[in-house]
Amino acid sequence: MVGIVLVSHSYRIAVGAAELAREMGGPDVRLETAGGLDTPDHAIGTDAVLVMAAIERAWSDDGVLVLMDLGSAVLSAEMALDLLPEERRAGVVLCEAPFVEGAVAAAVTAKLGASLDDVAREARGGLAGKVAHLGMDVEDETASEVVVDEGSSTATITVGNPHGLHARPAARFVQTASAFDARVDVRNLTNGRGPANAASLNAIAILGATEGHQLEISASGPQAAEVVAALSSLAERNFDEHPSSGPPATSMPVADTGAETVGMADGVLRGHPASPGIAIGPIAHFHVPTIDVPEGRADDADAELRALDDALEATAIAVAAQRSAIVVRAGAQEAEIFDAHLLFLRDEAVLVPARTAIRDDHATAAQAWRAAIGNTAAAWDDLDDPYLRARAADLRSIGDQVLAHIVGVELSAPRLTTEGVLVAADLTPADTAHLDPDMTLGIATAHGGPTSHAAVLARSLGIPAIVGVGPAILALVEGTTVVLDGDDGSVLVEPDPDTTARIGTERGRRLTLLREMKVRAGEPAMTTDGTPIEVAANVGRPDEVGPAVAAGADGVGLFRTEFLFMDRTTMPDEDEQTEAYRAAAEALAGRPLLLRTLDAGADKPIPYLEQPVESNPFLGVRGVRLGLARPELLRTQLRAVLRVAQDHPVRVMFPMVATTDELDGAMASLEGARDDLNSTATLETGVMVEVPSAALIASALAAKVDFLSIGTNDLTQYTLAADRGNEHVAGLSDALHPAVLRLIRTTVEGANTHGRWVGVCGELAGDPTATALLLGLGVRELSMSAPAIAVVKHAVRDVDLTSAEAIASRVLAVASASQVREILVQA
Ligand code: PEP
Ligand code: MG
């Protein structure tokens, strides 16, 4: 049976239309929907990745018919087609039929076992009943549909956007024009440029349309009148541009890249502190290194054309994935820039000259593409408006991504070749993991929160970092000198020489202090009254253990094993895992190794695990839930853990436990793994407390295990309902909020009833200002990024437990994080 996919901007419309179609076609029609965006509230919009997933779900060897509502639904469906495996594309028809009537007609016809062509034809005729009923001539209507270029229509619109038709509004223009069966040309009446084909983003942008310019739209074809009406209405809506979008008005050395004024005042940009320390140096934007394109003529034009198409497809997949990630993290408006990037990849103004050079001039795909991008970007460079001119950078950046695919260069890892402060929109954990701490003086990102994994990694590398500064940081000119303060979250732009000297001295003072603390970092830390506190390291790979021990770690208090599963295409098997855990244990030379079982999902996706798309992955199948849903995965890992525990002091703990049933399931899996191996290994077991429910039932959990370790990153996220990776709520996501501190206290009390120890392995453990408080609350183990160990051990040695307990009772009585901070400062 032919499958049917309904693509709508609105989740509800898609689901409603599907319900109606099923009502007519029957419950077993293969009908799938892709409505709205992949956000918890299904915000209005369309997403190529969702459409592709819906097509895959509806897949049938008889083919799939896709019906779309308006505008970008069509574009997303086209992109989805590009994302599908090549062999499937021929089996999909994107059908221009009316959405609701077409869905009903298609469902009824598909149910009868009709072919894809027949289902499509019936869907196209879906309006016939309504037309006949309302007394119109059905045959004439149908006849006019096939006459191209018959009608024509023109209109003049005025550009009202303060920054003209830059990438986002131009993309909306092209998307809207492309949704109709009409050829649209545009002429800029104000500066005489044009005509430009409205199907080309580059052609539209090169019209140089700035605020107040008048554009003449001429359309021909069956839907000429409709497309002109739609474009006029789009112009009246200022191309759906949000009033806050656009470049900054600032006298700072800012490149015109569309940044907003977020976080900028008096030459200082503000973000969220993510990794302590001061960095002074020139900024270096994370961008692609120069790609060498080999000289020489190509012999096989078809092979070169295929190479170009493959690279375009691979880049489209990567951009679509980035788009989806940004929609979830920063919202649909921020993600629209990716629509422009996707349009560049199919823009005739670039593709036609590139293909012609391959076919007619024996150019290689790389040479042809580089020349086509270069020429088009040069045309952007010639525009009068600086803001539009700067869009050339977007084109070059996407062009480089394609070029990298063609020549087979890896672009994912940002690298600085001279010392500098790395600036990026955001960094993935993998990007951050590849940074060279000797060259990377500091990191500043436009997006992300302080407990995002990129921030966690920056801390582990000891690189000062600030996240969530906003797009203004991206607008700074390459090489601009900045002072980045990872403690207070500020970036001072182009400081005067006096300020630079003063901050340089302060930096030197802090470094000297740190050196002094490092001298004693290898010794155990005790409070003034002699209570030993274990200060351990958080690691993600075995090769981080040696440096952690050298930094003074008493052991590993959190091995995030999911990092072993990332950056690869297949799962590490039992032997490979055993080898990795054994290497970590050996590097610890008798110190304890605490392995956390796989914590995948949400912000740590592992592509090959093929988890279903979830509307709210942070509340979905992640952590131990994944291990229980995929028992073989957990049991294999636990066998590897037990094999190492046979010879080394090993602890194991389960992430994201919310109920005693989950813990029972995980412990049963451990017993199963023991049985598999006939293992007698001794092993301490524990639970991560990172969900409020776990803190509240700590006593019941503690009865079943040896220790509890508090993940303050997630515990804060779930307690305050603030996504840890979303810079817009980073202010809320504060582990020093009394609500979180009370849950820590509740956890300790629960554990104490069974004589169990409690540790903290979230980022709060590495904050020396919180050390006394955590010990006063009853925490006895702290695990953190290795660079923080020396500082925290120093802080532990200063703690008198009786006064720490007094501090703890005071903070438990207040109601806000700022009051907690006041108490800590006074103490
Ligand atoms: C936490 O949530 O605090 C934690 C340590 O786990 P992760 O940061 O890996 O989610
Ligand atoms: Mg966690």
JSON list of N, CA, C and O in Angstrom, two decimals, residues 774-793:
[
{"chain": "A", "resi": 774, "resn": "LEU", "atom": "N", "xyz": [29.25, 22.57, 50.87]},
{"chain": "A", "resi": 774, "resn": "LEU", "atom": "CA", "xyz": [28.97, 21.16, 50.56]},
{"chain": "A", "resi": 774, "resn": "LEU", "atom": "C", "xyz": [29.42, 20.26, 51.71]},
{"chain": "A", "resi": 774, "resn": "LEU", "atom": "O", "xyz": [28.70, 19.32, 52.10]},
{"chain": "A", "resi": 775, "resn": "LEU", "atom": "N", "xyz": [30.57, 20.54, 52.28]},
{"chain": "A", "resi": 775, "resn": "LEU", "atom": "CA", "xyz": [31.03, 19.71, 53.41]},
{"chain": "A", "resi": 775, "resn": "LEU", "atom": "C", "xyz": [30.10, 19.91, 54.61]},
{"chain": "A", "resi": 775, "resn": "LEU", "atom": "O", "xyz": [29.78, 18.97, 55.33]},
{"chain": "A", "resi": 776, "resn": "GLY", "atom": "N", "xyz": [29.65, 21.15, 54.79]},
{"chain": "A", "resi": 776, "resn": "GLY", "atom": "CA", "xyz": [28.72, 21.43, 55.89]},
{"chain": "A", "resi": 776, "resn": "GLY", "atom": "C", "xyz": [27.40, 20.72, 55.71]},
{"chain": "A", "resi": 776, "resn": "GLY", "atom": "O", "xyz": [26.72, 20.36, 56.67]},
{"chain": "A", "resi": 777, "resn": "LEU", "atom": "N", "xyz": [27.02, 20.47, 54.45]},
{"chain": "A", "resi": 777, "resn": "LEU", "atom": "CA", "xyz": [25.77, 19.74, 54.19]},
{"chain": "A", "resi": 777, "resn": "LEU", "atom": "C", "xyz": [25.95, 18.24, 54.37]},
{"chain": "A", "resi": 777, "resn": "LEU", "atom": "O", "xyz": [24.99, 17.48, 54.30]},
{"chain": "A", "resi": 778, "resn": "GLY", "atom": "N", "xyz": [27.21, 17.80, 54.54]},
{"chain": "A", "resi": 778, "resn": "GLY", "atom": "CA", "xyz": [27.45, 16.38, 54.82]},
{"chain": "A", "resi": 778, "resn": "GLY", "atom": "C", "xyz": [28.08, 15.61, 53.68]},
{"chain": "A", "resi": 778, "resn": "GLY", "atom": "O", "xyz": [28.26, 14.39, 53.75]},
{"chain": "A", "resi": 779, "resn": "VAL", "atom": "N", "xyz": [28.43, 16.31, 52.60]},
{"chain": "A", "resi": 779, "resn": "VAL", "atom": "CA", "xyz": [29.09, 15.64, 51.47]},
{"chain": "A", "resi": 779, "resn": "VAL", "atom": "C", "xyz": [30.53, 15.30, 51.87]},
{"chain": "A", "resi": 779, "resn": "VAL", "atom": "O", "xyz": [31.20, 16.10, 52.52]},
{"chain": "A", "resi": 780, "resn": "ARG", "atom": "N", "xyz": [30.99, 14.08, 51.46]},
{"chain": "A", "resi": 780, "resn": "ARG", "atom": "CA", "xyz": [32.35, 13.68, 51.88]},
{"chain": "A", "resi": 780, "resn": "ARG", "atom": "C", "xyz": [33.25, 13.32, 50.69]},
{"chain": "A", "resi": 780, "resn": "ARG", "atom": "O", "xyz": [34.39, 12.89, 50.88]},
{"chain": "A", "resi": 781, "resn": "GLU", "atom": "N", "xyz": [32.76, 13.41, 49.50]},
{"chain": "A", "resi": 781, "resn": "GLU", "atom": "CA", "xyz": [33.60, 13.17, 48.33]},
{"chain": "A", "resi": 781, "resn": "GLU", "atom": "C", "xyz": [33.22, 14.20, 47.28]},
{"chain": "A", "resi": 781, "resn": "GLU", "atom": "O", "xyz": [32.04, 14.52, 47.11]},
{"chain": "A", "resi": 782, "resn": "LEU", "atom": "N", "xyz": [34.24, 14.76, 46.61]},
{"chain": "A", "resi": 782, "resn": "LEU", "atom": "CA", "xyz": [33.99, 15.77, 45.58]},
{"chain": "A", "resi": 782, "resn": "LEU", "atom": "C", "xyz": [34.74, 15.36, 44.33]},
{"chain": "A", "resi": 782, "resn": "LEU", "atom": "O", "xyz": [35.92, 15.03, 44.39]},
{"chain": "A", "resi": 783, "resn": "SER", "atom": "N", "xyz": [34.05, 15.35, 43.21]},
{"chain": "A", "resi": 783, "resn": "SER", "atom": "CA", "xyz": [34.72, 14.95, 41.97]},
{"chain": "A", "resi": 783, "resn": "SER", "atom": "C", "xyz": [34.51, 16.01, 40.91]},
{"chain": "A", "resi": 783, "resn": "SER", "atom": "O", "xyz": [33.38, 16.51, 40.73]},
{"chain": "A", "resi": 784, "resn": "MET", "atom": "N", "xyz": [35.57, 16.37, 40.23]},
{"chain": "A", "resi": 784, "resn": "MET", "atom": "CA", "xyz": [35.53, 17.57, 39.37]},
{"chain": "A", "resi": 784, "resn": "MET", "atom": "C", "xyz": [36.51, 17.47, 38.22]},
{"chain": "A", "resi": 784, "resn": "MET", "atom": "O", "xyz": [37.30, 16.51, 38.14]},
{"chain": "A", "resi": 785, "resn": "SER", "atom": "N", "xyz": [36.51, 18.49, 37.35]},
{"chain": "A", "resi": 785, "resn": "SER", "atom": "CA", "xyz": [37.50, 18.58, 36.28]},
{"chain": "A", "resi": 785, "resn": "SER", "atom": "C", "xyz": [38.87, 18.67, 36.93]},
{"chain": "A", "resi": 785, "resn": "SER", "atom": "O", "xyz": [39.05, 19.39, 37.93]},
{"chain": "A", "resi": 786, "resn": "ALA", "atom": "N", "xyz": [39.86, 18.01, 36.34]},
{"chain": "A", "resi": 786, "resn": "ALA", "atom": "CA", "xyz": [41.18, 17.92, 36.97]},
{"chain": "A", "resi": 786, "resn": "ALA", "atom": "C", "xyz": [41.79, 19.29, 37.34]},
{"chain": "A", "resi": 786, "resn": "ALA", "atom": "O", "xyz": [42.36, 19.42, 38.43]},
{"chain": "A", "resi": 787, "resn": "PRO", "atom": "N", "xyz": [41.68, 20.32, 36.49]},
{"chain": "A", "resi": 787, "resn": "PRO", "atom": "CA", "xyz": [42.34, 21.58, 36.85]},
{"chain": "A", "resi": 787, "resn": "PRO", "atom": "C", "xyz": [41.80, 22.21, 38.15]},
{"chain": "A", "resi": 787, "resn": "PRO", "atom": "O", "xyz": [42.45, 23.06, 38.73]},
{"chain": "A", "resi": 788, "resn": "ALA", "atom": "N", "xyz": [40.61, 21.81, 38.58]},
{"chain": "A", "resi": 788, "resn": "ALA", "atom": "CA", "xyz": [40.05, 22.42, 39.80]},
{"chain": "A", "resi": 788, "resn": "ALA", "atom": "C", "xyz": [40.54, 21.73, 41.08]},
{"chain": "A", "resi": 788, "resn": "ALA", "atom": "O", "xyz": [40.34, 22.25, 42.19]},
{"chain": "A", "resi": 789, "resn": "ILE", "atom": "N", "xyz": [41.20, 20.57, 40.94]},
{"chain": "A", "resi": 789, "resn": "ILE", "atom": "CA", "xyz": [41.53, 19.78, 42.13]},
{"chain": "A", "resi": 789, "resn": "ILE", "atom": "C", "xyz": [42.42, 20.53, 43.11]},
{"chain": "A", "resi": 789, "resn": "ILE", "atom": "O", "xyz": [42.14, 20.58, 44.32]},
{"chain": "A", "resi": 790, "resn": "ALA", "atom": "N", "xyz": [43.47, 21.16, 42.59]},
{"chain": "A", "resi": 790, "resn": "ALA", "atom": "CA", "xyz": [44.41, 21.86, 43.48]},
{"chain": "A", "resi": 790, "resn": "ALA", "atom": "C", "xyz": [43.67, 22.93, 44.28]},
{"chain": "A", "resi": 790, "resn": "ALA", "atom": "O", "xyz": [43.86, 23.07, 45.50]},
{"chain": "A", "resi": 791, "resn": "VAL", "atom": "N", "xyz": [42.82, 23.68, 43.62]},
{"chain": "A", "resi": 791, "resn": "VAL", "atom": "CA", "xyz": [42.12, 24.79, 44.26]},
{"chain": "A", "resi": 791, "resn": "VAL", "atom": "C", "xyz": [41.13, 24.27, 45.30]},
{"chain": "A", "resi": 791, "resn": "VAL", "atom": "O", "xyz": [41.02, 24.81, 46.42]},
{"chain": "A", "resi": 792, "resn": "VAL", "atom": "N", "xyz": [40.42, 23.20, 44.94]},
{"chain": "A", "resi": 792, "resn": "VAL", "atom": "CA", "xyz": [39.41, 22.68, 45.88]},
{"chain": "A", "resi": 792, "resn": "VAL", "atom": "C", "xyz": [40.09, 22.01, 47.08]},
{"chain": "A", "resi": 792, "resn": "VAL", "atom": "O", "xyz": [39.65, 22.17, 48.22]},
{"chain": "A", "resi": 793, "resn": "LYS", "atom": "N", "xyz": [41.21, 21.30, 46.85]},
{"chain": "A", "resi": 793, "resn": "LYS", "atom": "CA", "xyz": [41.91, 20.71, 48.01]},
{"chain": "A", "resi": 793, "resn": "LYS", "atom": "C", "xyz": [42.36, 21.82, 48.96]},
{"chain": "A", "resi": 793, "resn": "LYS", "atom": "O", "xyz": [42.28, 21.70, 50.17]}
]
